[in-house]
Amino acid sequence: MQFEVWAPQADRVTLQCDGVASALERDPERAGWWTGEARAQDGSRYGFALDDGPVRPDPRSRRQPDGPDGLSAVVDHGRYDWRVPWPGRALPGAVLYELHVGTCTPEGTLDAAAGRLGHLAALGVTHVELMPLCPFPGRHGWGYDGVALWAVHEPYGGPEALKRFVDRAHELGLGVVLDVVHNHLGPSGNYLPEFGPYFTDRHHTPWGAAVNLDAPGSDEVRAFLLGSALAWLRDYRLDGLRLDAVHALADTRAYPFLEELSAAVDALAAETDRPLFLIAESDLNDPRLVTPREAGGLGLHAQWNDDFHHALHTALTGESQGYYADFARAPFTALAKTLTGGYFHDGGYSGFRGRRHGRPLDRTRIPGHRLLGYSQTHDQIGNRAQGDRLSATLSPGLLACAAALTLTAPFTPMLFMGEEWAAGTPWQYFTDHPDPELAEAVRRGRRREFAEHGWAEDEVPDPQDPATRDRSCLDWSEPERAPHARVLAWYRELIALRHTHPDLTDPDLTDIKVAHDAEAGWLAFRRGDVRVAVNLGKETAEIPLGSRPARILAAWEPVRPGSGPGEDGLLRVPAESCVVLEQE
């Protein structure tokens, strides 16, 4: 078997494979590369020693059976017999479901999560978005401190388990998206700097030195990241990737890495005859991110839209701390602006940032499905001090309003696992660092961060306490009980409407019309012939919709006879309730 590794600074490279050492030779065709042959098969353990140093795992390791610090293992992807032919499932018209493997079930494995995919198919979502799967220290964690960008966390089940998960999802008609982290790697088990200039001091990020996308040696670093991304899509038959915090990718080259990545993914889609897509997380509010390459953009297919979340969250909760402050000044106005224009911050002043922020999105060129809309995500729940969901403080009626706005908005909707039944479990920040110094640093840092916002130390869960993770696991008995069962039925009804009414997937942002009365607590918008009205207030709201006859498509609380649009043109919506209707 042929082995190779990029180690441009080494004078000698030794391969250790199944206990047998052999020297690698410089590749005369590729600067910095070392190659050699060795007897190996699927499962063979191997690593590389640079200049007689310790044996390290392969930077391109496909499997880490003993965790980030252990030897790599050979993976023969051809051994897996895929059961389901899969033509792919594109992003337009999709409903995504963000899922964390480690807390979806108490077992915390891909196989256990696969056993719950029938629930998602019945719910009506189209794609499962898995949070990061790359190996990270310990057994449990969020996954954003992963290393070995080509491998699957072994406690989750490793490569074979991911293939079984994808096969089962495809069998049920569900696409699979994976959250990948290119902007930094975890501090524990990260041996890349020993192999080459994977990081650069030219730029700095919240995690330290930046990934090297533009300094000397960056050609190979970019190829490393591109190869990893394409491997997930090709070897595991994934349908898309979510790119974590792309605003932290420092890149000054004329051909940006994200543009190069989007071109490579589009080429793979053409080669495999499957629709493939990239979804970015970005706080830049720069429409060039999702503008096609031929129109001068970077060509990514969609991005998370935190502005919609923040506007909705402030309207529902009244919270105004931190970045919510800009939205809390007039939350209904902010919500209306995001529904019609995508971004709230589109070049105006942001008090939170102390400067202007964002750029206007051209609604005539950018379809609505290129923005993801959501009322909850792992970030917006887990980065709260106690990991409390909206269900911890809001009534079922207000949760129903949040669902209605998310699932009928012009964006691609995304749910966070358990949201669909108003899960009573929190989703807290947890880690499992074996290194006691790192564990203590994370613990202190978390408590110090929230102490600055007035939280007592004993009110912030200890990330290293196993109970913190255990509390965050979904309780799958809840969907069968009140009030969870009613919320679940409401989500199913709304998702079914989205799939059956073309007006709700129309990507034209210019066709959205919004009206609201902040004092009365209501907001309504029009999409084609569909009208959506939500009343967040404590009293029945009278919402002017005109006198055209209307048919109720869905209502959280029964709309009494005579309370629909009549001679006075008013729709009367009960307190903390919502209605979706179709006018002739």
Coordinates of C-alpha atoms in Angstrom, one line a residue:
M1 CA 0.0 0.0 0.0
Q2 CA 1.2 3.5 -0.8
F3 CA 1.6 6.0 2.1
E4 CA 2.4 9.7 1.8
V5 CA 2.6 12.7 4.0
W6 CA 3.4 16.4 3.5
A7 CA 6.3 17.4 5.9
P8 CA 8.3 20.1 4.2
Q9 CA 10.5 21.0 7.2
A10 CA 11.6 17.4 7.9
D11 CA 15.0 15.9 7.0
R12 CA 13.8 12.3 7.6
V13 CA 10.3 10.7 7.7
T14 CA 9.7 7.2 9.0
L15 CA 6.5 5.3 8.6
Q16 CA 5.5 3.0 11.5
C17 CA 2.9 0.5 10.2
D18 CA 1.7 -2.5 12.3
G19 CA 4.9 -2.3 14.3
V20 CA 7.2 -2.2 11.3
A21 CA 9.3 0.9 10.6
S22 CA 10.3 1.9 7.1
A23 CA 11.9 5.1 5.7
L24 CA 9.9 7.2 3.3
E25 CA 11.5 8.9 0.3
R26 CA 11.1 12.5 -0.9
D27 CA 8.7 12.8 -3.8
P28 CA 10.6 14.3 -6.7
E29 CA 7.5 15.6 -8.3
R30 CA 5.9 17.3 -5.2
A31 CA 8.0 19.6 -3.0
G32 CA 7.7 18.7 0.7
W33 CA 6.0 15.3 0.2
W34 CA 7.3 11.9 1.3
T35 CA 6.1 8.6 0.0
G36 CA 6.7 4.9 0.4
E37 CA 5.2 1.4 0.3
A38 CA 4.3 -0.9 3.2
R39 CA 2.2 -4.0 3.8
A40 CA -1.2 -2.8 5.1
Q41 CA -4.9 -3.5 5.0
D42 CA -8.1 -2.1 6.4
G43 CA -7.6 -1.5 10.1
S44 CA -3.8 -1.4 10.0
R45 CA -2.4 1.0 12.6
Y46 CA 0.2 3.5 11.4
G47 CA 1.8 6.8 12.0
F48 CA 4.8 9.0 11.0
A49 CA 8.0 10.0 12.9
L50 CA 9.7 13.2 11.8
D51 CA 13.4 13.4 12.3
D52 CA 13.4 10.5 14.7
G53 CA 10.8 12.1 16.9
P54 CA 7.7 10.5 18.4
V55 CA 5.3 8.7 16.1
R56 CA 2.3 11.0 15.3
P57 CA -1.0 10.2 13.6
D58 CA -1.4 11.0 9.9
P59 CA -2.7 14.5 9.3
R60 CA -5.0 12.9 6.7
S61 CA -6.0 10.1 9.0
R62 CA -9.3 8.5 8.0
R63 CA -9.7 6.9 11.4
Q64 CA -8.4 7.4 15.0
P65 CA -9.4 4.2 16.9
D66 CA -7.7 5.4 20.1
G67 CA -8.5 9.0 19.9
P68 CA -6.6 12.1 18.6
D69 CA -3.3 11.1 20.3
G70 CA -3.3 7.5 19.1
L71 CA -2.1 5.9 15.8
S72 CA -4.1 6.2 12.7
A73 CA -5.9 3.3 11.0
V74 CA -6.2 2.5 7.4
V75 CA -9.8 2.7 6.1
D76 CA -10.8 1.0 2.8
H77 CA -13.9 2.9 1.9
G78 CA -14.6 0.3 -0.9
R79 CA -15.4 -2.3 1.7
Y80 CA -18.8 -0.8 2.6
D81 CA -21.7 -2.1 0.6
W82 CA -24.1 0.9 0.2
R83 CA -27.7 -0.3 0.3
V84 CA -29.5 2.7 -1.1
P85 CA -29.0 4.3 -4.5
W86 CA -29.2 8.0 -3.8
P87 CA -29.8 10.7 -6.4
G88 CA -29.3 13.5 -3.8
R89 CA -31.6 16.1 -2.4
A90 CA -31.0 19.8 -3.2
L91 CA -31.3 22.7 -0.8
P92 CA -34.2 24.7 -2.4
G93 CA -37.4 23.6 -0.6
A94 CA -35.5 22.0 2.3
V95 CA -36.3 21.9 6.0
L96 CA -33.1 21.2 8.0
Y97 CA -32.8 19.6 11.4
E98 CA -29.6 20.3 13.5
L99 CA -28.6 17.2 15.5
H100 CA -25.8 16.5 18.0
V101 CA -25.0 12.8 18.0
G102 CA -23.7 12.7 21.5
T103 CA -26.9 14.0 23.1
C104 CA -29.6 12.9 20.6
T105 CA -29.8 9.7 22.6
P106 CA -28.4 8.6 26.0
E107 CA -26.1 6.1 24.1
G108 CA -24.6 9.0 22.2
T109 CA -23.7 7.0 19.1
L110 CA -24.5 7.3 15.3
D111 CA -26.2 3.9 15.4
A112 CA -28.5 5.1 18.2
A113 CA -29.2 8.4 16.4
A114 CA -30.0 6.4 13.2
G115 CA -32.7 4.6 15.2
R116 CA -34.5 8.0 15.6
L117 CA -34.5 9.0 12.0
G118 CA -38.0 7.6 11.5
H119 CA -39.2 10.4 13.8
L120 CA -37.5 13.0 11.5
A121 CA -39.0 11.5 8.4
A122 CA -42.5 11.6 10.0
L123 CA -41.9 15.2 11.1
G124 CA -41.3 16.2 7.5
V125 CA -37.8 17.6 7.6
T126 CA -35.7 16.9 4.5
H127 CA -32.1 17.0 5.8
V128 CA -30.3 16.1 9.0
E129 CA -27.5 18.6 9.8
L130 CA -25.0 16.7 12.0
M131 CA -22.8 18.7 14.3
P132 CA -19.0 18.1 14.0
L133 CA -17.9 14.5 13.9
C134 CA -14.1 14.8 13.8
P135 CA -12.2 13.2 16.7
F136 CA -11.9 15.3 19.8
P137 CA -10.5 14.6 23.3
G138 CA -12.5 12.3 25.6
R139 CA -15.9 10.8 24.8
H140 CA -18.4 13.7 25.0
G141 CA -18.2 17.2 23.7
W142 CA -19.7 19.6 21.2
G143 CA -17.1 18.7 18.5
Y144 CA -15.8 22.1 17.7
D145 CA -12.4 21.3 19.2
G146 CA -11.9 18.4 16.8
V147 CA -8.7 17.4 15.1
A148 CA -8.1 14.8 12.3
L149 CA -10.4 16.5 9.7
W150 CA -10.9 13.4 7.6
A151 CA -11.9 11.0 10.5
V152 CA -15.0 10.2 12.5
H153 CA -15.0 10.4 16.3
E154 CA -14.5 6.8 17.5
P155 CA -16.9 6.9 20.5
Y156 CA -19.7 7.8 18.0
G157 CA -18.9 4.6 16.1
G158 CA -16.2 5.6 13.6
P159 CA -16.4 5.6 9.8
E160 CA -18.6 2.5 9.4
A161 CA -21.3 3.9 11.8
L162 CA -21.5 7.2 9.8
K163 CA -22.0 5.2 6.6
R164 CA -24.8 3.2 8.3
F165 CA -26.4 6.4 9.5
V166 CA -26.2 8.0 6.0
D167 CA -27.6 4.8 4.4
R168 CA -30.6 4.8 6.8
A169 CA -31.2 8.5 6.3
H170 CA -31.2 8.1 2.5
E171 CA -33.5 5.1 2.8
L172 CA -36.0 7.4 4.5
G173 CA -35.5 10.1 1.9
L174 CA -33.5 12.3 4.2
G175 CA -30.4 14.1 3.1
V176 CA -27.4 14.5 5.4
V177 CA -25.3 17.6 6.0
L178 CA -22.2 17.7 8.2
D179 CA -20.9 20.7 10.2
V180 CA -17.1 21.0 9.5
V181 CA -14.6 23.3 11.2
H182 CA -11.9 24.8 9.1
N183 CA -11.2 28.0 11.0
H184 CA -9.3 26.3 13.9
L185 CA -8.5 22.9 15.4
G186 CA -8.6 21.8 19.0
P187 CA -5.6 22.4 21.3
S188 CA -5.4 18.7 22.4
G189 CA -4.2 16.2 19.8
N190 CA -3.4 18.8 17.2
Y191 CA 0.0 17.8 15.8
L192 CA -0.3 19.6 12.5
P193 CA 2.3 22.3 13.3
E194 CA 4.9 19.5 13.6
F195 CA 4.3 18.5 10.0
G196 CA 4.2 21.9 8.3
P197 CA 3.0 25.5 8.3
Y198 CA -0.6 24.7 8.7
F199 CA -1.0 27.8 10.9
T200 CA 0.3 31.3 10.5
D201 CA 1.1 34.2 12.9
R202 CA 0.2 36.7 10.1
H203 CA -3.4 36.6 11.4
H204 CA -4.8 35.9 14.8
T205 CA -8.2 34.5 15.8
P206 CA -10.0 33.9 19.1
W207 CA -8.3 30.5 19.1
G208 CA -4.8 31.8 18.4
A209 CA -2.8 31.6 15.2
A210 CA -4.9 31.4 12.1
V211 CA -5.1 28.5 9.7
N212 CA -2.7 29.3 6.9
L213 CA -4.7 30.2 3.9
D214 CA -2.4 32.9 2.4
A215 CA 1.2 32.6 3.8
P216 CA 4.0 30.5 2.4
G217 CA 3.0 26.9 2.3
S218 CA -0.7 27.8 2.1
D219 CA -1.2 26.0 -1.3
E220 CA -0.9 22.6 0.5
V221 CA -3.0 23.8 3.5
R222 CA -5.8 24.8 1.2
A223 CA -5.5 21.5 -0.6
F224 CA -5.7 19.7 2.8
L225 CA -8.9 21.4 3.6
L226 CA -10.4 21.0 0.1
G227 CA -9.5 17.3 0.2
S228 CA -11.2 16.8 3.5
A229 CA -14.4 18.6 2.4
L230 CA -14.6 16.6 -0.8
A231 CA -13.9 13.3 1.0
W232 CA -16.9 13.8 3.3
L233 CA -19.1 14.4 0.3
R234 CA -17.7 11.6 -1.8
D235 CA -16.7 8.8 0.6
Y236 CA -19.8 9.2 2.9
R237 CA -22.3 10.3 0.3
L238 CA -23.2 13.4 2.2
D239 CA -25.4 16.0 0.6
G240 CA -23.8 19.1 2.0
L241 CA -21.5 20.8 4.4
R242 CA -22.1 23.5 7.0
L243 CA -18.9 25.6 7.3
D244 CA -18.3 26.9 10.8
A245 CA -17.5 30.6 11.4
V246 CA -16.1 31.4 7.9
H247 CA -15.6 35.0 9.0
A248 CA -12.6 33.7 11.0
L249 CA -10.9 32.4 7.9
A250 CA -8.2 35.0 7.3
D251 CA -7.4 35.0 3.6
T252 CA -5.9 37.8 1.6
R253 CA -5.3 35.9 -1.7
A254 CA -6.9 37.0 -4.9
Y255 CA -8.7 33.6 -5.2
P256 CA -10.4 33.2 -1.9
F257 CA -10.4 29.8 -0.3
L258 CA -14.2 29.8 0.0
E259 CA -14.5 30.5 -3.8
E260 CA -12.1 27.7 -4.5
L261 CA -14.0 25.3 -2.3
S262 CA -17.4 26.2 -3.8
A263 CA -15.9 25.6 -7.3
A264 CA -14.5 22.2 -6.2
V265 CA -17.9 21.1 -4.7
D266 CA -19.8 22.2 -7.8
A267 CA -17.4 20.1 -9.9
L268 CA -17.9 17.1 -7.6
A269 CA -21.6 17.5 -7.9
A270 CA -21.3 17.5 -11.7
E271 CA -19.1 14.4 -11.5
T272 CA -21.3 12.4 -9.2
D273 CA -24.6 13.7 -10.8
R274 CA -25.9 14.7 -7.3
P275 CA -26.8 18.1 -6.0
L276 CA -24.2 19.2 -3.3
F277 CA -24.2 22.4 -1.3
L278 CA -22.3 24.5 1.1
I279 CA -23.9 26.4 4.0
A280 CA -21.7 29.0 5.7
E281 CA -21.9 30.4 9.2
S282 CA -20.9 34.1 9.0
D283 CA -21.5 37.2 11.0
L284 CA -20.3 39.5 8.3
N285 CA -23.7 40.1 6.6
D286 CA -21.9 40.1 3.3
P287 CA -24.1 39.0 0.4
R288 CA -21.1 38.2 -1.8
L289 CA -20.8 35.0 0.3
V290 CA -24.0 33.6 -1.3
T291 CA -23.7 35.4 -4.7
P292 CA -22.9 33.0 -7.6
R293 CA -19.3 33.0 -8.7
E294 CA -20.2 34.0 -12.2
A295 CA -21.8 37.2 -10.7
G296 CA -18.7 38.0 -8.7
G297 CA -19.5 36.3 -5.5
L298 CA -17.9 33.4 -3.6
G299 CA -20.6 30.9 -4.8
L300 CA -21.6 29.4 -1.5
H301 CA -25.1 28.0 -1.6
A302 CA -26.5 29.4 1.6
Q303 CA -25.6 31.0 5.0
W304 CA -27.1 31.0 8.5
N305 CA -29.0 34.2 9.1
D306 CA -28.5 35.1 12.8
D307 CA -30.3 38.4 12.2
F308 CA -33.6 36.7 11.8
H309 CA -33.0 34.7 14.9
H310 CA -32.0 37.7 17.0
A311 CA -35.1 39.7 15.8
L312 CA -37.4 36.8 16.6
H313 CA -35.8 36.1 19.9
T314 CA -36.1 39.7 21.2
A315 CA -39.7 39.9 20.0
L316 CA -40.5 36.7 21.9
T317 CA -38.5 37.2 25.1
G318 CA -37.8 40.9 25.5
E319 CA -34.1 40.2 26.1
S320 CA -31.8 43.0 25.3
Q321 CA -28.3 42.0 26.5
G322 CA -25.2 41.8 24.3
Y323 CA -25.9 41.5 20.5
Y324 CA -29.6 41.5 21.2
A325 CA -29.4 45.2 22.0
D326 CA -29.5 46.4 18.4
F327 CA -32.7 44.3 17.8
A328 CA -34.4 45.0 21.1
R329 CA -34.9 48.7 20.4
A330 CA -37.7 47.8 18.0
P331 CA -38.0 44.0 17.7
F332 CA -41.1 44.0 15.5
T333 CA -39.5 46.4 13.1
A334 CA -36.3 44.4 13.1
L335 CA -38.3 41.2 12.4
A336 CA -40.2 42.8 9.5
K337 CA -36.9 44.0 8.0
T338 CA -35.3 40.6 8.1
L339 CA -38.4 39.0 6.6
T340 CA -38.3 41.3 3.6
G341 CA -34.6 42.1 3.3
G342 CA -32.8 39.1 4.7
Y343 CA -30.3 41.1 6.8
F344 CA -31.1 43.5 9.6
H345 CA -27.6 44.9 9.7
D346 CA -27.1 46.0 6.1
G347 CA -24.7 48.9 6.4
G348 CA -26.3 50.8 9.2
Y349 CA -24.9 51.5 12.7
S350 CA -24.6 48.6 15.1
G351 CA -24.4 49.8 18.7
F352 CA -23.2 46.4 19.9
R353 CA -20.2 46.7 17.5
G354 CA -19.8 50.4 17.8
R355 CA -19.6 50.8 14.0
R356 CA -21.5 50.3 10.8
H357 CA -22.1 46.7 9.9
G358 CA -23.1 44.6 6.9
R359 CA -24.1 45.3 3.3
P360 CA -27.5 45.4 1.6
L361 CA -28.6 42.1 0.0
D362 CA -30.0 42.5 -3.5
R363 CA -33.4 40.9 -3.2
T364 CA -33.8 40.7 -7.0
R365 CA -30.7 38.5 -7.3
I366 CA -30.5 36.5 -4.0
P367 CA -33.3 33.9 -3.5
G368 CA -34.7 33.5 0.0
H369 CA -33.6 29.9 0.3
R370 CA -30.0 31.0 0.4
L371 CA -30.6 32.2 3.9
L372 CA -31.3 29.8 6.8
G373 CA -33.9 30.9 9.3
Y374 CA -34.3 29.5 12.8
S375 CA -35.6 30.3 16.3
Q376 CA -33.0 28.1 18.1
T377 CA -29.6 26.5 17.3
H378 CA -26.9 24.8 19.3
D379 CA -25.1 28.2 19.6
Q380 CA -28.1 30.2 20.7
I381 CA -29.0 27.6 23.3
G382 CA -25.7 26.2 24.4
N383 CA -23.9 29.5 24.7
R384 CA -26.4 30.7 27.3
A385 CA -25.2 30.2 30.9
Q386 CA -27.6 27.4 31.7
G387 CA -28.3 26.1 28.2
D388 CA -32.0 26.9 28.5
R389 CA -34.2 26.5 25.5
L390 CA -37.1 28.8 24.6
S391 CA -39.4 26.2 26.1
A392 CA -37.9 26.9 29.5
T393 CA -39.5 30.4 29.7
L394 CA -42.1 30.7 26.9
S395 CA -45.7 29.4 26.8
P396 CA -46.7 26.7 24.3
G397 CA -48.6 29.4 22.4
L398 CA -45.5 31.6 22.0
L399 CA -43.5 28.6 20.9
A400 CA -46.2 27.9 18.3
C401 CA -45.7 31.5 17.1
A402 CA -42.0 31.0 16.8
A403 CA -42.6 27.8 14.8
A404 CA -45.0 29.6 12.5
L405 CA -42.6 32.4 11.8
T406 CA -39.7 30.1 11.2
L407 CA -41.5 27.5 9.0
T408 CA -43.5 30.0 6.8
A409 CA -40.7 32.6 6.4
P410 CA -39.0 33.0 3.0
F411 CA -35.8 31.4 4.3
T412 CA -34.7 27.7 4.4
P413 CA -35.9 26.7 7.9
M414 CA -33.8 24.9 10.4
L415 CA -34.8 23.3 13.7
F416 CA -32.6 22.3 16.6
M417 CA -33.2 18.8 17.9
G418 CA -36.1 18.5 20.3
E419 CA -37.4 21.9 19.4
E420 CA -40.3 20.3 17.6
W421 CA -41.8 19.0 20.8
A422 CA -40.7 21.9 23.1
A423 CA -38.1 19.6 24.8
G424 CA -37.9 20.2 28.5
T425 CA -34.2 19.2 28.6
P426 CA -31.6 22.0 28.4
W427 CA -28.6 21.8 26.0
Q428 CA -25.6 22.9 28.0
Y429 CA -21.9 23.4 27.2
F430 CA -20.0 20.2 28.1
T431 CA -16.5 18.8 27.6
D432 CA -14.5 15.7 28.5
H433 CA -10.9 16.8 28.4
P434 CA -8.5 14.1 29.8
D435 CA -5.9 16.7 30.3
P436 CA -6.6 18.1 33.9
E437 CA -5.0 21.5 33.2
L438 CA -7.0 22.0 30.0
A439 CA -10.1 20.8 31.8
E440 CA -9.6 23.3 34.6
A441 CA -8.9 26.1 32.2
V442 CA -12.1 25.5 30.4
R443 CA -14.0 25.3 33.7
R444 CA -12.6 28.6 34.9
G445 CA -13.0 30.3 31.6
R446 CA -16.7 29.4 31.4
R447 CA -17.4 30.6 34.9
R448 CA -15.4 33.8 34.4
E449 CA -17.2 34.6 31.2
F450 CA -20.7 34.5 32.8
A451 CA -19.6 36.1 36.1
E452 CA -19.1 39.2 34.0
H453 CA -22.8 39.1 33.2
G454 CA -23.9 38.6 36.8
W455 CA -24.1 34.9 37.1
A456 CA -22.9 33.3 40.4
E457 CA -20.3 30.5 40.0
D458 CA -22.6 27.8 41.2
E459 CA -25.2 28.7 38.7
V460 CA -23.0 27.9 35.7
P461 CA -22.8 24.2 35.0
D462 CA -19.4 22.6 35.2
P463 CA -18.5 21.6 31.6
Q464 CA -16.4 18.7 32.8
D465 CA -19.1 17.2 35.1
P466 CA -20.7 14.1 33.3
A467 CA -24.0 15.2 34.6
T468 CA -23.9 18.3 32.4
R469 CA -23.9 16.2 29.3
D470 CA -26.4 13.8 30.7
R471 CA -28.9 16.7 31.4
S472 CA -28.5 17.7 27.8
C473 CA -29.7 14.4 26.3
L474 CA -33.1 14.4 24.8
D475 CA -35.9 12.7 26.6
W476 CA -37.7 10.6 24.0
S477 CA -40.7 9.9 26.2
E478 CA -41.7 13.6 26.1
P479 CA -43.3 13.7 22.6
E480 CA -46.0 11.3 23.8
R481 CA -47.0 13.6 26.7
A482 CA -48.7 17.0 27.1
P483 CA -47.9 19.7 26.2
H484 CA -45.1 18.3 24.0
A485 CA -47.4 16.2 21.8
R486 CA -49.5 19.2 20.8
V487 CA -46.4 21.2 19.9
L488 CA -45.1 18.3 17.9
A489 CA -48.4 18.0 16.0
W490 CA -48.2 21.7 15.2
Y491 CA -44.7 21.4 13.8
R492 CA -45.8 18.5 11.6
E493 CA -48.7 20.5 10.4
L494 CA -46.6 23.6 9.5
I495 CA -44.0 21.5 7.7
A496 CA -46.6 19.7 5.7
L497 CA -48.1 23.1 4.7
R498 CA -44.6 24.2 3.5
H499 CA -44.3 21.2 1.4
T500 CA -47.7 21.4 -0.2
H501 CA -48.2 25.2 -0.7
P502 CA -45.8 26.6 -3.4
D503 CA -46.2 30.1 -2.0
L504 CA -44.3 29.0 1.1
T505 CA -41.2 28.0 -0.8
D506 CA -41.3 30.9 -3.3
P507 CA -37.7 32.2 -3.2
D508 CA -38.7 35.8 -4.2
L509 CA -37.9 38.1 -1.3
T510 CA -39.5 41.1 -3.2
D511 CA -42.9 39.5 -2.9
I512 CA -43.0 39.5 0.9
K513 CA -45.3 42.1 2.5
V514 CA -45.2 42.7 6.3
A515 CA -47.4 44.6 8.7
H516 CA -47.2 44.9 12.4
D517 CA -48.3 46.7 15.5
A518 CA -45.7 46.4 18.3
E519 CA -47.9 47.9 20.9
A520 CA -50.7 45.4 20.3
G521 CA -48.1 42.6 19.9
W522 CA -49.0 41.3 16.4
L523 CA -47.2 40.8 13.1
A524 CA -48.6 39.5 9.8
F525 CA -47.0 38.9 6.4
R526 CA -48.1 37.8 3.0
R527 CA -46.5 35.3 0.7
G528 CA -48.6 35.0 -2.5
D529 CA -52.1 34.0 -1.4
V530 CA -50.9 32.8 2.0
R531 CA -51.2 35.0 5.0
V532 CA -49.4 34.4 8.3
A533 CA -50.5 36.2 11.5
V534 CA -48.9 35.9 14.9
N535 CA -50.1 37.5 18.1
L536 CA -47.4 37.6 20.8
G537 CA -49.6 39.8 23.0
K538 CA -51.7 38.9 26.0
E539 CA -55.0 40.0 24.5
T540 CA -56.9 39.1 21.3
A541 CA -55.5 41.0 18.4
E542 CA -57.5 42.5 15.5
I543 CA -55.4 42.3 12.4
P544 CA -56.5 44.0 9.2
L545 CA -56.4 41.5 6.3
G546 CA -59.1 42.9 4.0
S547 CA -62.5 41.4 3.2
R548 CA -61.4 38.8 0.6
P549 CA -62.7 35.3 1.6
A550 CA -60.1 33.2 3.3
R551 CA -59.6 29.6 4.2
I552 CA -57.9 28.6 7.5
L553 CA -54.9 26.3 6.7
A554 CA -53.6 26.0 10.3
A555 CA -54.4 27.7 13.6
W556 CA -52.8 27.2 17.0
E557 CA -56.0 28.1 18.8
P558 CA -59.4 27.7 17.1
V559 CA -60.5 30.7 15.2
R560 CA -64.1 31.2 16.2
P561 CA -66.9 31.8 13.6
G562 CA -66.9 35.4 12.7
S563 CA -63.3 36.0 13.8
G564 CA -61.9 35.7 10.3
P565 CA -61.7 38.5 7.8
G566 CA -65.3 39.7 7.3
E567 CA -67.0 42.9 6.4
D568 CA -64.8 44.9 8.7
G569 CA -61.7 43.2 7.2
L570 CA -60.3 42.2 10.5
L571 CA -58.8 38.8 11.6
R572 CA -59.2 38.3 15.3
V573 CA -56.3 36.1 16.6
P574 CA -56.4 34.9 20.3
A575 CA -53.6 35.9 22.7
E576 CA -50.3 34.1 22.2
S577 CA -51.5 32.3 19.1
C578 CA -51.1 32.3 15.3
V579 CA -53.0 31.5 12.2
V580 CA -52.0 30.5 8.6
L581 CA -54.7 31.1 6.0
E582 CA -55.1 31.4 2.3
Q583 CA -57.1 34.2 0.7
E584 CA -58.9 33.9 -2.6

